[in-house]
Coordinates of C-alpha atoms and ligand atoms in Angstrom, one line a residue:
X1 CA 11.3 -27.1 5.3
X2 CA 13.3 -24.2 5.7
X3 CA 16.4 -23.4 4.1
X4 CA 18.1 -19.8 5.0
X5 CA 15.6 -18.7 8.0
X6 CA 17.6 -17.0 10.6
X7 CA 16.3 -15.9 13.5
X8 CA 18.2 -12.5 13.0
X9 CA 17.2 -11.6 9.6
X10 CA 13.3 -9.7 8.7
X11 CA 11.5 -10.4 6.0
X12 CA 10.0 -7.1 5.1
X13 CA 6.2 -7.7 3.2
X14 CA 5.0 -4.7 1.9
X15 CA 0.6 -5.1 1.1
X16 CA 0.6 -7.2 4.1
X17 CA -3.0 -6.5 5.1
X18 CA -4.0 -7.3 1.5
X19 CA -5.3 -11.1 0.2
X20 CA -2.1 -12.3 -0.9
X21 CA -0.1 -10.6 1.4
X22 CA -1.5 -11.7 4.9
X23 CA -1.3 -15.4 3.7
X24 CA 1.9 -14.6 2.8
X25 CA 2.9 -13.4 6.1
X26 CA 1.4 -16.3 7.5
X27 CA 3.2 -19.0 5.6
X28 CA 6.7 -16.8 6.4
X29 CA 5.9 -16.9 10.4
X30 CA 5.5 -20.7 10.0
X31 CA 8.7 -21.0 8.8
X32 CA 10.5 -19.3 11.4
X33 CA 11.1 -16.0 9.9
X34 CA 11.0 -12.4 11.8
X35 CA 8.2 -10.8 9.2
X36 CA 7.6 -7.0 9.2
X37 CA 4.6 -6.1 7.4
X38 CA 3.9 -2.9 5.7
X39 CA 0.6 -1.6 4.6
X40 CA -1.4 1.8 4.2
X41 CA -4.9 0.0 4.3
X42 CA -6.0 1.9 1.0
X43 CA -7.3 -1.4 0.0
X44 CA -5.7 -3.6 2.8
X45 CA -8.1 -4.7 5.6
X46 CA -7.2 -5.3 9.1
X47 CA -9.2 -8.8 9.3
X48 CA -6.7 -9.8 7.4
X49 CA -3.9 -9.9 10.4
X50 CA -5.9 -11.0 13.1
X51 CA -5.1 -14.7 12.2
X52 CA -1.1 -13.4 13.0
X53 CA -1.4 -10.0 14.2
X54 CA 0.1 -11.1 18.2
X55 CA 2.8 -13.8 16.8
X56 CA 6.1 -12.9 18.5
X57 CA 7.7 -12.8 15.5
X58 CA 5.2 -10.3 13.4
X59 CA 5.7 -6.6 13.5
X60 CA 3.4 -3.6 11.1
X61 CA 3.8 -0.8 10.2
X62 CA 1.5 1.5 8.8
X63 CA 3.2 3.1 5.8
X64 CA 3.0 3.6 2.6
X65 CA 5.7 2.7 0.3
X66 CA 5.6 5.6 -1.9
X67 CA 7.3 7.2 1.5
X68 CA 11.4 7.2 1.2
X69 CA 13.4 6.2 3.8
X70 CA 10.9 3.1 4.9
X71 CA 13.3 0.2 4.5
X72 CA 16.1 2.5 6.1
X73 CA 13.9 2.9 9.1
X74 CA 12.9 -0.9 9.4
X75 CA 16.3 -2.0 9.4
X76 CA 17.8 0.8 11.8
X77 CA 14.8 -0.5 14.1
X78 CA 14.9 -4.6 13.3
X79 CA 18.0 -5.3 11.6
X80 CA 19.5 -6.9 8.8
X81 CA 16.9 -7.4 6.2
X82 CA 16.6 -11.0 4.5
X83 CA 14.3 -10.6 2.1
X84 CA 11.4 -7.8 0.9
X85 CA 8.4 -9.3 -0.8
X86 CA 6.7 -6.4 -2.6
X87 CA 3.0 -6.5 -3.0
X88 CA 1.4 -3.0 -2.1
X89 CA -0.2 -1.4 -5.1
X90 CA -2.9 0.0 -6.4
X91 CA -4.8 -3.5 -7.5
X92 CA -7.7 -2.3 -9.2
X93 CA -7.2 -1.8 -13.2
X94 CA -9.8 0.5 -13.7
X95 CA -8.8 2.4 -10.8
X96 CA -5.6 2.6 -12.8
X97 CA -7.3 4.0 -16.2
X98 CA -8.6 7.1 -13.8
X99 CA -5.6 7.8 -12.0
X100 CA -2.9 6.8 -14.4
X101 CA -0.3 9.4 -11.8
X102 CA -1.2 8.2 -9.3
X103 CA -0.8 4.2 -10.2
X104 CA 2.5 5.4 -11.6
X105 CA 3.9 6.6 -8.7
X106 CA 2.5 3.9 -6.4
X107 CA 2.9 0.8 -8.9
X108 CA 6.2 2.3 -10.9
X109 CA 8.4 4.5 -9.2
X110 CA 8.1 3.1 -5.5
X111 CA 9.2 -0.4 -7.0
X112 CA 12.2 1.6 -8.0
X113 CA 13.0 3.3 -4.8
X114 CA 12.2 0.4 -2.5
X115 CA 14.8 -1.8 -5.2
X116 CA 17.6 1.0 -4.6
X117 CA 17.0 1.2 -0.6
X118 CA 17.5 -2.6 -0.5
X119 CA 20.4 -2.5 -2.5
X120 CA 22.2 0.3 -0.4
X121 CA 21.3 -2.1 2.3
X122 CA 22.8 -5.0 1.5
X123 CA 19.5 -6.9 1.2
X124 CA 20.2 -10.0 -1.2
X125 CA 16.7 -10.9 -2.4
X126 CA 13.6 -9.0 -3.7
X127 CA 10.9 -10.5 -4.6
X128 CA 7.9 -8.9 -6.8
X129 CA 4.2 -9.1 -7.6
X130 CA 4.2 -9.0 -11.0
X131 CA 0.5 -9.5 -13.0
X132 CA -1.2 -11.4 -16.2
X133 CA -1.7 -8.0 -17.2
X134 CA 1.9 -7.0 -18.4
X135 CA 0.7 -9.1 -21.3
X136 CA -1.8 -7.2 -22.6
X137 CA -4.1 -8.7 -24.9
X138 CA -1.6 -10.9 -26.5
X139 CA -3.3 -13.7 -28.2
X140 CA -0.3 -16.4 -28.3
X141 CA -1.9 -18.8 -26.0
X142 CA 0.0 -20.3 -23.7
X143 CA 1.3 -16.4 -22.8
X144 CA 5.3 -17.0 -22.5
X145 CA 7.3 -14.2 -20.2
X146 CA 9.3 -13.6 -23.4
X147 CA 5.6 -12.4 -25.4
X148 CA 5.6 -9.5 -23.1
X149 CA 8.3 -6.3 -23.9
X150 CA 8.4 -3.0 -24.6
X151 CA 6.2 -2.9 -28.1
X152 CA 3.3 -5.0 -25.7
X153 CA -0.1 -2.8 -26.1
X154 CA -1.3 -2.4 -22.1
X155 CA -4.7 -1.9 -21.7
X156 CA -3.9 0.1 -18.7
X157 CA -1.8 1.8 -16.5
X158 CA -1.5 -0.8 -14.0
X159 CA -0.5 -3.7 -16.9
X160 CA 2.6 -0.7 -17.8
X161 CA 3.8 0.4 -14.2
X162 CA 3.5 -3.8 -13.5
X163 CA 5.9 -4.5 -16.9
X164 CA 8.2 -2.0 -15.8
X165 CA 8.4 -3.2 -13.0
X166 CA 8.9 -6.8 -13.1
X167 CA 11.7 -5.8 -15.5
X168 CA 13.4 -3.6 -13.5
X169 CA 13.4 -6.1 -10.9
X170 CA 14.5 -9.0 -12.8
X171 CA 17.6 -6.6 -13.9
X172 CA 19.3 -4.9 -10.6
X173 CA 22.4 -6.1 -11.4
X174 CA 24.3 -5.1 -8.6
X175 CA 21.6 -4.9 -6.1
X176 CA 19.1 -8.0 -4.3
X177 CA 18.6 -10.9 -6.6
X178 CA 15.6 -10.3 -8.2
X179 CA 12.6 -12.3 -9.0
X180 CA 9.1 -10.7 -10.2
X181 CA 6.1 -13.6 -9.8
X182 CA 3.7 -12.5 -13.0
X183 CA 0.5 -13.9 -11.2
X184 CA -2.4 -15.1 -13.1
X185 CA -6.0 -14.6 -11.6
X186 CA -5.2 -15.9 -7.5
X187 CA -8.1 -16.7 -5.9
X188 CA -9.3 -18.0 -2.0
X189 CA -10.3 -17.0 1.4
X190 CA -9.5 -13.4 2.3
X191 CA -10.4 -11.8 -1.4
X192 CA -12.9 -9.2 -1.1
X193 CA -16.0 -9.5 -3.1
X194 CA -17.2 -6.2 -2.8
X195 CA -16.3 -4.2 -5.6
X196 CA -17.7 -4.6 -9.1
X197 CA -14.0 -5.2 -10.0
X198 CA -13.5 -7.9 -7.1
X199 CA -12.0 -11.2 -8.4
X200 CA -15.0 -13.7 -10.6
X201 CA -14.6 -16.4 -8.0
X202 CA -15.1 -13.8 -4.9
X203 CA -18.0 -12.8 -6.4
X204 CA -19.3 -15.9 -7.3
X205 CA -18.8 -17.6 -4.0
X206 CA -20.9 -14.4 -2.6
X207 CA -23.5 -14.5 -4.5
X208 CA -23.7 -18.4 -4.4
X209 CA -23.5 -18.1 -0.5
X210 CA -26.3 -15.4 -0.3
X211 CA -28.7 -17.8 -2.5
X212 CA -27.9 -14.6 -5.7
X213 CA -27.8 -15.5 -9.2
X214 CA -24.4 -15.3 -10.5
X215 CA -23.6 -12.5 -12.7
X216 CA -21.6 -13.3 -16.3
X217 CA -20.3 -10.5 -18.1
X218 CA -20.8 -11.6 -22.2
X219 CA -21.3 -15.1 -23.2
X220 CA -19.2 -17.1 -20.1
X221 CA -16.8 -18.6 -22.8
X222 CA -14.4 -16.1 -22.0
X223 CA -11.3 -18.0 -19.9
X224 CA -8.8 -17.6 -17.3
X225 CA -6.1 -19.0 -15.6
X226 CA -7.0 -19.5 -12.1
X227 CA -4.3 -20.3 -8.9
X228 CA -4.9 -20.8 -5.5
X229 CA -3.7 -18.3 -3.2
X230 CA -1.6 -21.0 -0.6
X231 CA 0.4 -22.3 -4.3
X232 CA 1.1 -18.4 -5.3
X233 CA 2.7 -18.2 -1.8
X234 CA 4.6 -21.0 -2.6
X235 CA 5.9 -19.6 -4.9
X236 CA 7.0 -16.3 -3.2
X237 CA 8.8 -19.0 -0.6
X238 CA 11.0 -20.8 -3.1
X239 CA 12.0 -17.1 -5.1
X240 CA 13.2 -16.0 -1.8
X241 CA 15.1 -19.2 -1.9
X242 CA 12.9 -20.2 1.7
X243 CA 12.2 -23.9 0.8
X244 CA 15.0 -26.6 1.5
X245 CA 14.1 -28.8 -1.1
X246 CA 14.1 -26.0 -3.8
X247 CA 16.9 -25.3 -5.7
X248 CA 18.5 -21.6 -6.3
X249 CA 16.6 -19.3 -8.1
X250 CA 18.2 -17.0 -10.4
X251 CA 17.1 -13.3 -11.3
X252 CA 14.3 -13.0 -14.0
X253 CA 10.6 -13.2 -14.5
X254 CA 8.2 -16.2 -14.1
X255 CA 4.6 -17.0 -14.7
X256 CA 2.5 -17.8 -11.8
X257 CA -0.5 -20.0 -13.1
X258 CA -2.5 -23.2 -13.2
X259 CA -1.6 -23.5 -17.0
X260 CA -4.7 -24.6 -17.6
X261 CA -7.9 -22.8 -18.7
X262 CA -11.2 -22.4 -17.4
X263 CA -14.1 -20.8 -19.0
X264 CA -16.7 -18.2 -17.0
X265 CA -19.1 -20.6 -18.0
X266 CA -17.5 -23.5 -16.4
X267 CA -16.8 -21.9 -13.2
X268 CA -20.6 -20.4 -12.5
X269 CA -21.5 -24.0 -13.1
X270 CA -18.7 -25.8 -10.7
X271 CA -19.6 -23.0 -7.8
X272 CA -23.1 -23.4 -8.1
X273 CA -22.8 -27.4 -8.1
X274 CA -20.6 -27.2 -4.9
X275 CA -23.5 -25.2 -3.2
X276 CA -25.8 -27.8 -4.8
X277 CA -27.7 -24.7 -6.3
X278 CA -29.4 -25.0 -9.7
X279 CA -28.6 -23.1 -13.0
X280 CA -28.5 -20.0 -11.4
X281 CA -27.0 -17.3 -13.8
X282 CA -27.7 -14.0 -15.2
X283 CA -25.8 -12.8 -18.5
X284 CA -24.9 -9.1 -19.0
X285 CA -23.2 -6.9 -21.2
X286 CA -19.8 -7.8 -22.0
X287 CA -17.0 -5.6 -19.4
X288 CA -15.4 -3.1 -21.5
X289 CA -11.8 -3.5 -22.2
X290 CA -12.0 -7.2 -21.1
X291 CA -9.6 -9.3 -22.9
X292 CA -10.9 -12.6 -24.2
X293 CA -8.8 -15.8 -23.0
X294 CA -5.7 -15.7 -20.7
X295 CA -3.5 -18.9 -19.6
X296 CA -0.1 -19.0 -18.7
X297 CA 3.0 -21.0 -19.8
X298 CA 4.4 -22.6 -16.6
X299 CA 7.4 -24.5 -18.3
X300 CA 10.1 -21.7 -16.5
X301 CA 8.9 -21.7 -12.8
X302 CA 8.5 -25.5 -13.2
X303 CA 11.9 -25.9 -14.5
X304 CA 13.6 -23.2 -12.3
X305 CA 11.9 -23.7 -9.0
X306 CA 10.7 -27.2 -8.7
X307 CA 7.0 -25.3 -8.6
X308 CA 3.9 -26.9 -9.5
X309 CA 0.2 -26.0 -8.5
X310 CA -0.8 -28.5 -5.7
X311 CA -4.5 -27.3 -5.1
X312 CA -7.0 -28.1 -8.1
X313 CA -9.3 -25.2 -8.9
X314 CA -12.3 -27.7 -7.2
X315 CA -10.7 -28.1 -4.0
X316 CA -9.7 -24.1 -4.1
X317 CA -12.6 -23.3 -4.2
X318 CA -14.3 -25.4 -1.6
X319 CA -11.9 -24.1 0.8
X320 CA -13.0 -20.5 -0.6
X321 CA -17.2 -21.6 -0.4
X322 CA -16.0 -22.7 2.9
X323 CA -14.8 -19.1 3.7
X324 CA -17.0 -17.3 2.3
X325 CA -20.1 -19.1 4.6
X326 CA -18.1 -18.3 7.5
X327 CA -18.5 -15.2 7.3
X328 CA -21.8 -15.1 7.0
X329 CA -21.9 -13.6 3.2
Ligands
LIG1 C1 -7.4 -10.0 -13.9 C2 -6.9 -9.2 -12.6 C3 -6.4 -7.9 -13.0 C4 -5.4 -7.9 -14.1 C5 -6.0 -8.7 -15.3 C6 -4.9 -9.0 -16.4 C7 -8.2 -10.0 -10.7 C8 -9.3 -9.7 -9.8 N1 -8.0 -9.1 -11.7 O1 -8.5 -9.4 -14.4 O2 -5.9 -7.3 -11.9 O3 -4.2 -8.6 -13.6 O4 -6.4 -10.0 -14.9 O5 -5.5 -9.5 -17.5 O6 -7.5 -11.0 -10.6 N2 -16.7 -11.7 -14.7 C9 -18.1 -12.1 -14.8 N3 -18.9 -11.8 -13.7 C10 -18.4 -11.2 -12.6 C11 -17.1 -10.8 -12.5 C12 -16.3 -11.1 -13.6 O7 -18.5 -12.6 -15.8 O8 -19.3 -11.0 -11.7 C13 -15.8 -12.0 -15.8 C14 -15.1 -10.8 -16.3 O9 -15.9 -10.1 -17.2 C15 -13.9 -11.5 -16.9 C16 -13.6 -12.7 -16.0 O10 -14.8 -12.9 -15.3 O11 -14.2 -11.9 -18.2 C17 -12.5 -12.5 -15.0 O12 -12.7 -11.3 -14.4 P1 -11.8 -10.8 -13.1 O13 -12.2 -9.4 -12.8 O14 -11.8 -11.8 -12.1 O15 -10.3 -10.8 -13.7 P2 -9.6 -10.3 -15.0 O16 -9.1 -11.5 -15.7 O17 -10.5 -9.4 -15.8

């Protein structure tokens, strides 16, 4: 299955403690690849590598990359660098309305100096974490990665420093070819439930496991677009031009999605069918600042990368319920 693995060259994963990240790491060990993770553990967890954490091929480091110089120092140490897939960031969006800074420099600016660093390096690929929420509250449904640009109203920090971002990415002419992944809302094993702000389908699959009513925010007939962590990584795979049957993937920016929508509703209901639970749901006060329905348009990754979702949101989230149980939520 894979293409341009060397044995000589790293993949450098920065947020590789984080959900998306560790199963990233994962999928790029079983491919052959050298993978040096990066993480700072503000919201990474160290469960996370324990699956990978002693494969001869995995090294960490525990950095930030708001630090210069990181890239520099893992290819003085490793060598040539194939790829970086970057993921750190501050993930939370409200986090992101209190410390609008501090999200800038983190989410912004160390997107930037990581970019140049791999340039200088002679790095040919970089490949981003882009987010749903460069769109803002854009109504055009199915949300095209044309719709977002510079007049796009963010409702946050992090929807800004993400569009900036991705774009900056997408452009570094002379540097690593660049691809930014705008992700809809990914979801499976590994993502925390704990905060108020954790992912629906965490939460769900907590409080279905602990025997909890599930919690709706409004009326449930808010949607999203949800997409199954193992076909996001995918998709990092065949940007970084990993997957043999995939064909070259130019610079830009693509939608990561199911391209199909699901309402809050729906979802309590599916969840609490799979742990043959009865209607089981409290409604609460809409979430401020929540927008109403998001789904992407999947036509360019489809198109460009020979991508399609593989796992159907039911199967997802068995494998999540499944999770979840084991550890004893
Ligand atoms: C997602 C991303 C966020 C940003 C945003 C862009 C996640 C976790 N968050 O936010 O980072 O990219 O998209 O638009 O992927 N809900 C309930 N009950 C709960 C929890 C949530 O009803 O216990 C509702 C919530 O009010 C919202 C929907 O479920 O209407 C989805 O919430 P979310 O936090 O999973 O994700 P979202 O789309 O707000």
């Amino acid at each position: 299955m894979s293409k341009k693995t060397s044995a000589e060259a790293v993949c450098v994963v920065t947020g590789a403690a984080g959900f998306v990240g560790s199963h990233l790491c994962e999928r790029l060990l079983g491919l052959g690849c050298r993978v040096m993770g990066v993480d700072n553990f503000f919201s990474g967890r160290w469960e996370n590598l324990t699956p990978f954490r002693d494969h001869p091929r995995f090294s960490f480091l525990e950095r930030s990359v708001t630090e210069p110089g990181l890239l520099r120092e893992i290819a003085a140490e490793h060598g040539p660098l194939a790829c970086v897939f970057h993921l750190a960031a501050i993930v939370s969006v409200p986090y992101s309305v209190d410390h609008p800074e501090e999200t800038w420099a983190v989410n912004y600016q160390s997107t930037i100096g990581l970019l140049q660093e791999a340039g200088r390096l002679g790095c040919a690929r970089f490949v981003f974490a882009g987010s749903a929420a460069e769109y803002g509250d854009d109504a055009r449904l199915p949300l095209r990665e044309s719709y977002a640009g510079d007049q796009t109203s963010w409702l946050s920090p992090y929807g800004e420093a993400k569009y900036r971002s991705s774009r900056a990415v997408a452009a570094c002419g002379d540097g690593p070819r660049g691809v930014a992944l705008r992700c809809f809302n990914i979801f499976g094993p590994r993502q925390d439930p704990s905060s108020p702000y954790s992912g629906v389908i965490s939460r769900f699959a907590e409080m279905a496991v602990r025997g909890e009513a599930l919690t709706i925010f409004g009326d449930g007939h808010q949607s999203r677009d949800f997409v199954y962590v193992s076909d996001v990584v995918d998709a990092y795979c065949r940007a970084a031009g990993l997957v043999a049957s995939a064909p070259e993937v130019p610079a830009g920016i693509y939608n990561v999605g199911s391209g199909t929508r699901t309402t809050i509703l729906e979802l309590a209901r599916m969840i609490l069918s799979l742990t043959e639970r009865g209607e089981s749901i409290r409604f609460y006060a809409e979430r401020p600042g929540d927008i109403r329905h998001s789904v992407a348009c999947i036509d360019a990754i489809q198109a460009v990368m020979a991508w399609r979702p593989r796992v159907s949101l039911e199967e997802g989230l068995r494998e999540t319920l499944r999770w979840m149980q084991s550890q004893g939520a």
